[in-house]
Short mmCIF file of C-alpha atoms in Angstrom, two decimals:
data_model
loop_
_atom_site.label_atom_id
_atom_site.label_comp_id
_atom_site.label_asym_id
_atom_site.label_seq_id
_atom_site.Cartn_x
_atom_site.Cartn_y
_atom_site.Cartn_z
CA MET A 1 12.69 10.39 5.63
CA LYS A 2 10.99 11.09 8.94
CA LEU A 3 7.23 10.60 8.86
CA SER A 4 4.84 12.86 10.75
CA LYS A 5 2.25 11.49 13.18
CA GLY A 6 -0.51 12.16 10.67
CA VAL A 7 1.24 10.06 8.02
CA LYS A 8 1.89 7.22 10.47
CA TYR A 9 -1.74 7.18 11.60
CA MET A 10 -2.94 7.13 7.98
CA LEU A 11 -0.65 4.21 7.15
CA MET A 12 -2.19 2.23 10.02
CA ALA A 13 -5.70 3.19 8.96
CA SER A 14 -4.96 2.09 5.40
CA PHE A 15 -3.85 -1.37 6.53
CA PHE A 16 -6.98 -1.98 8.62
CA PHE A 17 -9.26 -0.66 5.88
CA SER A 18 -7.58 -2.95 3.35
CA THR A 19 -8.16 -5.99 5.53
CA MET A 20 -11.78 -4.96 5.98
CA ASN A 21 -12.16 -4.71 2.19
CA VAL A 22 -11.16 -8.37 1.88
CA LEU A 23 -13.84 -9.41 4.37
CA VAL A 24 -16.50 -7.48 2.43
CA LYS A 25 -15.50 -9.27 -0.77
CA LEU A 26 -15.86 -12.61 1.03
CA LEU A 27 -19.61 -11.90 1.31
CA PRO A 28 -20.67 -11.37 -2.33
CA HIS A 29 -24.28 -12.52 -1.80
CA ILE A 30 -24.96 -10.29 1.24
CA PRO A 31 -26.35 -6.88 0.16
CA ALA A 32 -23.86 -4.04 0.67
CA VAL A 33 -26.33 -2.07 2.79
CA GLU A 34 -26.85 -5.08 5.08
CA ILE A 35 -23.09 -5.34 5.63
CA ILE A 36 -23.05 -1.62 6.40
CA LEU A 37 -25.85 -2.15 8.95
CA PHE A 38 -23.81 -4.74 10.85
CA ARG A 39 -20.75 -2.53 10.59
CA SER A 40 -22.67 0.48 11.88
CA VAL A 41 -24.24 -1.32 14.84
CA ILE A 42 -20.87 -2.65 16.01
CA SER A 43 -19.21 0.72 15.50
CA PHE A 44 -22.05 2.44 17.36
CA LEU A 45 -21.71 0.17 20.40
CA LEU A 46 -17.91 0.38 20.53
CA SER A 47 -17.86 4.14 20.04
CA TYR A 48 -20.50 4.69 22.72
CA PHE A 49 -18.63 2.44 25.16
CA PHE A 50 -15.32 4.30 24.76
CA LEU A 51 -17.00 7.71 24.84
CA ARG A 52 -18.69 6.90 28.15
CA ARG A 53 -15.50 5.37 29.50
CA LYS A 54 -13.53 8.52 28.69
CA LYS A 55 -16.42 10.69 29.94
CA VAL A 56 -16.63 12.55 26.64
CA PRO A 57 -20.02 14.16 25.79
CA VAL A 58 -21.58 11.76 23.29
CA MET A 59 -23.46 14.22 21.09
CA GLY A 60 -20.56 16.61 20.51
CA ASN A 61 -20.72 20.34 19.84
CA ASN A 62 -21.20 21.00 16.13
CA LYS A 63 -24.10 18.65 15.46
CA LYS A 64 -24.87 19.93 11.96
CA LEU A 65 -21.37 19.24 10.66
CA LEU A 66 -21.24 15.92 12.49
CA ILE A 67 -24.49 14.79 10.87
CA LEU A 68 -23.28 15.98 7.46
CA ARG A 69 -20.05 14.02 7.94
CA GLY A 70 -22.07 10.92 8.82
CA ALA A 71 -24.33 11.30 5.76
CA ALA A 72 -21.43 11.87 3.36
CA GLY A 73 -19.62 8.86 4.80
CA ALA A 74 -22.73 6.67 4.51
CA ILE A 75 -23.19 7.47 0.80
CA SER A 76 -19.50 6.96 0.08
CA LEU A 77 -19.36 3.63 1.91
CA THR A 78 -22.48 2.25 0.23
CA LEU A 79 -21.18 3.01 -3.25
CA TYR A 80 -17.75 1.65 -2.35
CA PHE A 81 -19.07 -1.65 -1.00
CA ILE A 82 -21.13 -2.13 -4.16
CA THR A 83 -18.00 -1.76 -6.29
CA LEU A 84 -16.03 -4.07 -3.98
CA GLN A 85 -18.56 -6.83 -4.47
CA ASN A 86 -18.74 -6.53 -8.25
CA ILE A 87 -15.25 -5.85 -9.61
CA PRO A 88 -11.70 -7.06 -8.76
CA LEU A 89 -10.44 -5.97 -5.35
CA ALA A 90 -7.51 -3.82 -6.49
CA SER A 91 -9.63 -2.14 -9.16
CA ALA A 92 -12.31 -1.18 -6.65
CA VAL A 93 -9.70 0.11 -4.22
CA THR A 94 -7.95 2.06 -6.96
CA LEU A 95 -11.19 3.79 -7.94
CA HIS A 96 -11.85 4.70 -4.33
CA TYR A 97 -8.40 6.20 -4.06
CA LEU A 98 -9.49 9.04 -6.27
CA ALA A 99 -10.79 10.38 -2.94
CA PRO A 100 -7.51 12.14 -1.99
CA ILE A 101 -7.68 14.17 -5.19
CA PHE A 102 -11.26 15.21 -4.44
CA THR A 103 -10.24 15.82 -0.82
CA THR A 104 -7.50 18.22 -1.85
CA VAL A 105 -9.67 20.07 -4.36
CA LEU A 106 -12.57 20.42 -1.91
CA GLY A 107 -10.07 21.38 0.83
CA ILE A 108 -9.21 24.55 -1.06
CA PHE A 109 -12.77 25.78 -0.53
CA ILE A 110 -13.78 24.07 2.73
CA ALA A 111 -10.61 23.94 4.83
CA LYS A 112 -8.98 26.96 3.12
CA GLU A 113 -5.71 25.08 2.69
CA GLN A 114 -3.08 26.03 0.14
CA VAL A 115 -1.95 23.51 -2.44
CA TYR A 116 1.36 24.12 -4.23
CA TRP A 117 2.03 23.40 -7.88
CA LYS A 118 4.49 20.64 -6.99
CA GLN A 119 1.70 18.88 -5.11
CA TRP A 120 -0.56 19.10 -8.12
CA LEU A 121 2.22 17.45 -10.09
CA CYS A 122 2.37 14.66 -7.50
CA PHE A 123 -1.39 14.22 -7.71
CA ALA A 124 -1.17 14.13 -11.51
CA ILE A 125 1.39 11.33 -11.37
CA SER A 126 -0.82 9.31 -9.00
CA PHE A 127 -3.94 10.00 -11.03
CA ALA A 128 -2.15 8.99 -14.23
CA GLY A 129 -1.25 5.71 -12.53
CA ILE A 130 -4.92 5.14 -11.73
CA VAL A 131 -5.86 5.84 -15.36
CA VAL A 132 -3.30 3.28 -16.53
CA ILE A 133 -4.61 0.62 -14.14
CA GLU A 134 -8.23 1.22 -15.07
CA GLY A 135 -7.43 1.42 -18.77
CA VAL A 136 -6.03 -2.11 -18.86
CA ASP A 137 -8.61 -3.70 -16.53
CA THR A 138 -11.50 -4.67 -18.83
CA ARG A 139 -13.37 -6.25 -15.91
CA VAL A 140 -14.52 -2.80 -14.74
CA SER A 141 -17.71 -1.57 -16.42
CA ALA A 142 -18.59 2.10 -16.93
CA LEU A 143 -21.32 1.84 -14.29
CA TYR A 144 -19.01 0.68 -11.52
CA MET A 145 -16.35 3.17 -12.56
CA VAL A 146 -18.86 6.01 -12.11
CA LEU A 147 -20.08 4.60 -8.79
CA GLY A 148 -16.48 4.32 -7.62
CA MET A 149 -15.76 7.93 -8.55
CA PHE A 150 -18.82 9.21 -6.68
CA ALA A 151 -17.75 7.16 -3.67
CA GLY A 152 -14.48 9.09 -3.79
CA ILE A 153 -16.22 12.46 -4.09
CA PHE A 154 -18.35 11.87 -1.00
CA ALA A 155 -15.35 10.50 0.88
CA GLY A 156 -13.46 13.69 0.04
CA LEU A 157 -16.33 15.72 1.45
CA ALA A 158 -16.35 13.66 4.64
CA TYR A 159 -12.58 14.06 5.13
CA ASN A 160 -12.83 17.83 4.77
CA ILE A 161 -15.57 17.98 7.38
CA ILE A 162 -13.37 15.96 9.73
CA ARG A 163 -10.67 18.58 9.26
CA LYS A 164 -13.18 21.36 10.00
CA LEU A 165 -14.11 19.61 13.25
CA LYS A 166 -10.49 19.43 14.38
CA THR A 167 -10.70 21.94 17.21
CA SER A 168 -14.26 21.31 18.35
CA GLU A 169 -14.72 17.53 18.50
CA ASN A 170 -13.09 14.48 20.04
CA PRO A 171 -12.11 11.92 17.33
CA LEU A 172 -14.37 9.32 18.97
CA VAL A 173 -17.35 11.65 18.66
CA ILE A 174 -16.72 12.04 14.93
CA VAL A 175 -16.45 8.27 14.56
CA PHE A 176 -19.63 7.83 16.64
CA TYR A 177 -21.74 10.02 14.37
CA PHE A 178 -21.07 7.82 11.35
CA PRO A 179 -23.06 4.82 12.67
CA LEU A 180 -25.51 7.15 14.41
CA VAL A 181 -26.56 8.51 11.01
CA THR A 182 -25.99 5.37 8.94
CA ALA A 183 -27.59 2.63 11.07
CA PRO A 184 -31.22 3.87 10.94
CA LEU A 185 -31.09 4.34 7.16
CA ALA A 186 -29.45 0.96 6.60
CA ALA A 187 -31.96 -0.73 8.92
CA ILE A 188 -34.92 0.54 6.89
CA TYR A 189 -33.47 -0.80 3.64
CA THR A 190 -32.36 -4.11 5.16
CA SER A 191 -35.77 -4.80 6.68
CA PHE A 192 -37.10 -5.18 3.12
CA ASN A 193 -34.02 -6.90 1.63
CA TRP A 194 -32.74 -9.19 4.39
CA VAL A 195 -30.38 -12.06 3.48
CA SER A 196 -29.58 -14.30 6.44
CA PRO A 197 -25.81 -14.91 7.00
CA GLN A 198 -24.71 -18.52 7.42
CA GLY A 199 -22.11 -20.02 9.79
CA MET A 200 -18.76 -18.21 9.67
CA GLU A 201 -20.34 -15.32 7.80
CA TRP A 202 -21.50 -14.01 11.18
CA VAL A 203 -17.87 -13.93 12.32
CA VAL A 204 -16.84 -12.13 9.13
CA LEU A 205 -19.55 -9.51 9.65
CA LEU A 206 -18.44 -8.99 13.25
CA SER A 207 -14.82 -8.63 12.15
CA ILE A 208 -15.78 -6.04 9.54
CA GLY A 209 -17.29 -3.90 12.27
CA VAL A 210 -14.31 -4.21 14.63
CA LEU A 211 -11.66 -3.55 11.96
CA THR A 212 -13.61 -0.60 10.64
CA GLN A 213 -13.81 0.94 14.10
CA ILE A 214 -10.04 0.71 14.50
CA ALA A 215 -9.39 2.07 11.00
CA GLN A 216 -11.89 4.93 11.41
CA TYR A 217 -10.23 6.04 14.63
CA PHE A 218 -6.73 6.15 13.12
CA MET A 219 -8.03 7.89 10.00
CA THR A 220 -9.83 10.54 12.05
CA VAL A 221 -6.77 11.22 14.20
CA ALA A 222 -4.64 11.41 11.05
CA TYR A 223 -6.82 14.06 9.43
CA GLN A 224 -6.88 16.05 12.65
CA SER A 225 -3.10 15.79 13.07
CA ASP A 226 -1.91 17.11 9.73
CA GLU A 227 -2.79 19.04 6.58
CA LEU A 228 -5.20 17.42 4.16
CA SER A 229 -2.87 17.85 1.21
CA LYS A 230 -0.02 16.12 3.06
CA ILE A 231 -1.75 12.93 4.20
CA ALA A 232 -4.61 12.48 1.71
CA ASN A 233 -2.46 10.57 -0.78
CA ILE A 234 -1.29 8.07 1.85
CA ASN A 235 -4.50 6.15 1.21
CA TYR A 236 -2.96 5.03 -2.08
CA ILE A 237 -0.70 2.63 -0.18
CA GLY A 238 -3.78 0.43 0.16
CA ILE A 239 -3.37 -0.52 -3.51
CA ILE A 240 -0.36 -2.63 -2.51
CA TYR A 241 -2.43 -4.44 0.10
CA ALA A 242 -5.29 -4.91 -2.37
CA LEU A 243 -3.06 -6.40 -5.06
CA GLY A 244 -1.54 -8.82 -2.56
CA TYR A 245 -4.85 -9.85 -1.01
CA GLY A 246 -6.48 -10.15 -4.43
CA TYR A 247 -3.77 -12.43 -5.78
CA VAL A 248 -3.48 -14.68 -2.72
CA LEU A 249 -7.17 -14.98 -1.79
CA PHE A 250 -9.07 -14.47 -5.04
CA GLY A 251 -6.56 -15.40 -7.75
CA GLU A 252 -6.78 -11.92 -9.30
CA THR A 253 -3.91 -11.11 -11.67
CA TYR A 254 -2.96 -7.97 -13.57
CA SER A 255 -0.87 -7.07 -16.60
CA VAL A 256 2.55 -5.44 -16.56
CA LEU A 257 0.90 -2.11 -17.39
CA ALA A 258 -1.31 -2.42 -14.31
CA TYR A 259 1.75 -2.86 -12.12
CA LEU A 260 3.36 0.11 -13.85
CA GLY A 261 0.32 2.17 -12.94
CA MET A 262 0.63 1.03 -9.34
CA GLY A 263 4.25 2.19 -9.31
CA MET A 264 3.24 5.62 -10.62
CA VAL A 265 0.69 5.93 -7.82
CA ILE A 266 3.26 5.11 -5.15
CA VAL A 267 5.82 7.53 -6.64
CA GLY A 268 3.26 10.33 -6.52
CA VAL A 269 2.46 9.48 -2.90
CA MET A 270 6.05 9.51 -1.70
CA LEU A 271 6.96 12.67 -3.59
CA ASN A 272 4.03 14.49 -2.03
CA VAL A 273 5.02 13.40 1.49
CA TYR A 274 8.64 14.36 0.85
CA PHE A 275 7.65 17.79 -0.50
CA LYS A 276 5.37 18.58 2.44
CA ASN A 277 8.00 17.48 4.95
CA ARG A 278 10.50 19.86 3.38
CA LEU A 279 8.01 22.72 3.50
CA ASN A 280 7.21 22.08 7.13
CA ALA A 281 10.89 21.83 8.08
CA LYS A 282 11.54 25.13 6.31
CA ALA A 283 8.62 26.79 8.12
CA VAL A 284 9.99 25.61 11.49
CA ARG A 285 13.43 27.06 10.70
CA VAL A 286 11.90 30.40 9.71
CA ASN A 287 9.81 30.58 12.90
CA ASN A 288 12.85 29.81 15.05
CA THR A 289 14.98 32.58 13.54
#
């Protein structure tokens, strides 16, 4: 099966995001908002540097949508980091991967994209897999489940805005607005709740910022390269990374049912990609006749 550029970019973004998740979990005593502050400052500096180097206007064109994307992303990330620090890695990641479902649903109204019944079936399979995983993981409280779901809702909103900005903004500008909006808000909170990092924790914080910048860029390009409904589910691949990282680094184990749920998620992902590839190939043949 030949993968589109959008799918390939999203696979790369998923890997870098998964590695970043591990680093966040290595700092359980550092407030989530403080981690986001470091992440935002590093992302701000790197984005600004590359924008100036490429001579791209820093402030972009559609400032209202760019600010809204930054705000939605900030809320989503804060809630996500809180869940990462308080529940098992794969469980937190799984909750966050409800975002593609919210992305697709919101995309009907925001991006005006069509979703076929076969895709809804694929989403149902993936969602059922998430339900199975969460149902057998008693370490996840109702509070963190709700926070994880809201993180996914705001992420879905952010992804749709990225799609809307496809023709008007450079991907680096979209990435730049995230720390531009997030850093001042995080700085205010952190000034009253500062916890000083120790030793290698400074290196971990720096790495979080760098990896996030790379992942954000590939994610942004992915959403600008393809339809939301085609690539949104690719994020689910991160569950594989999370299970592996969680077992090796944190000794997190899961039941057979949890692994079954993971398999259902992956099946839904691959079926959706396969279905969209067939539709696109058919559309190309029709246009060439």
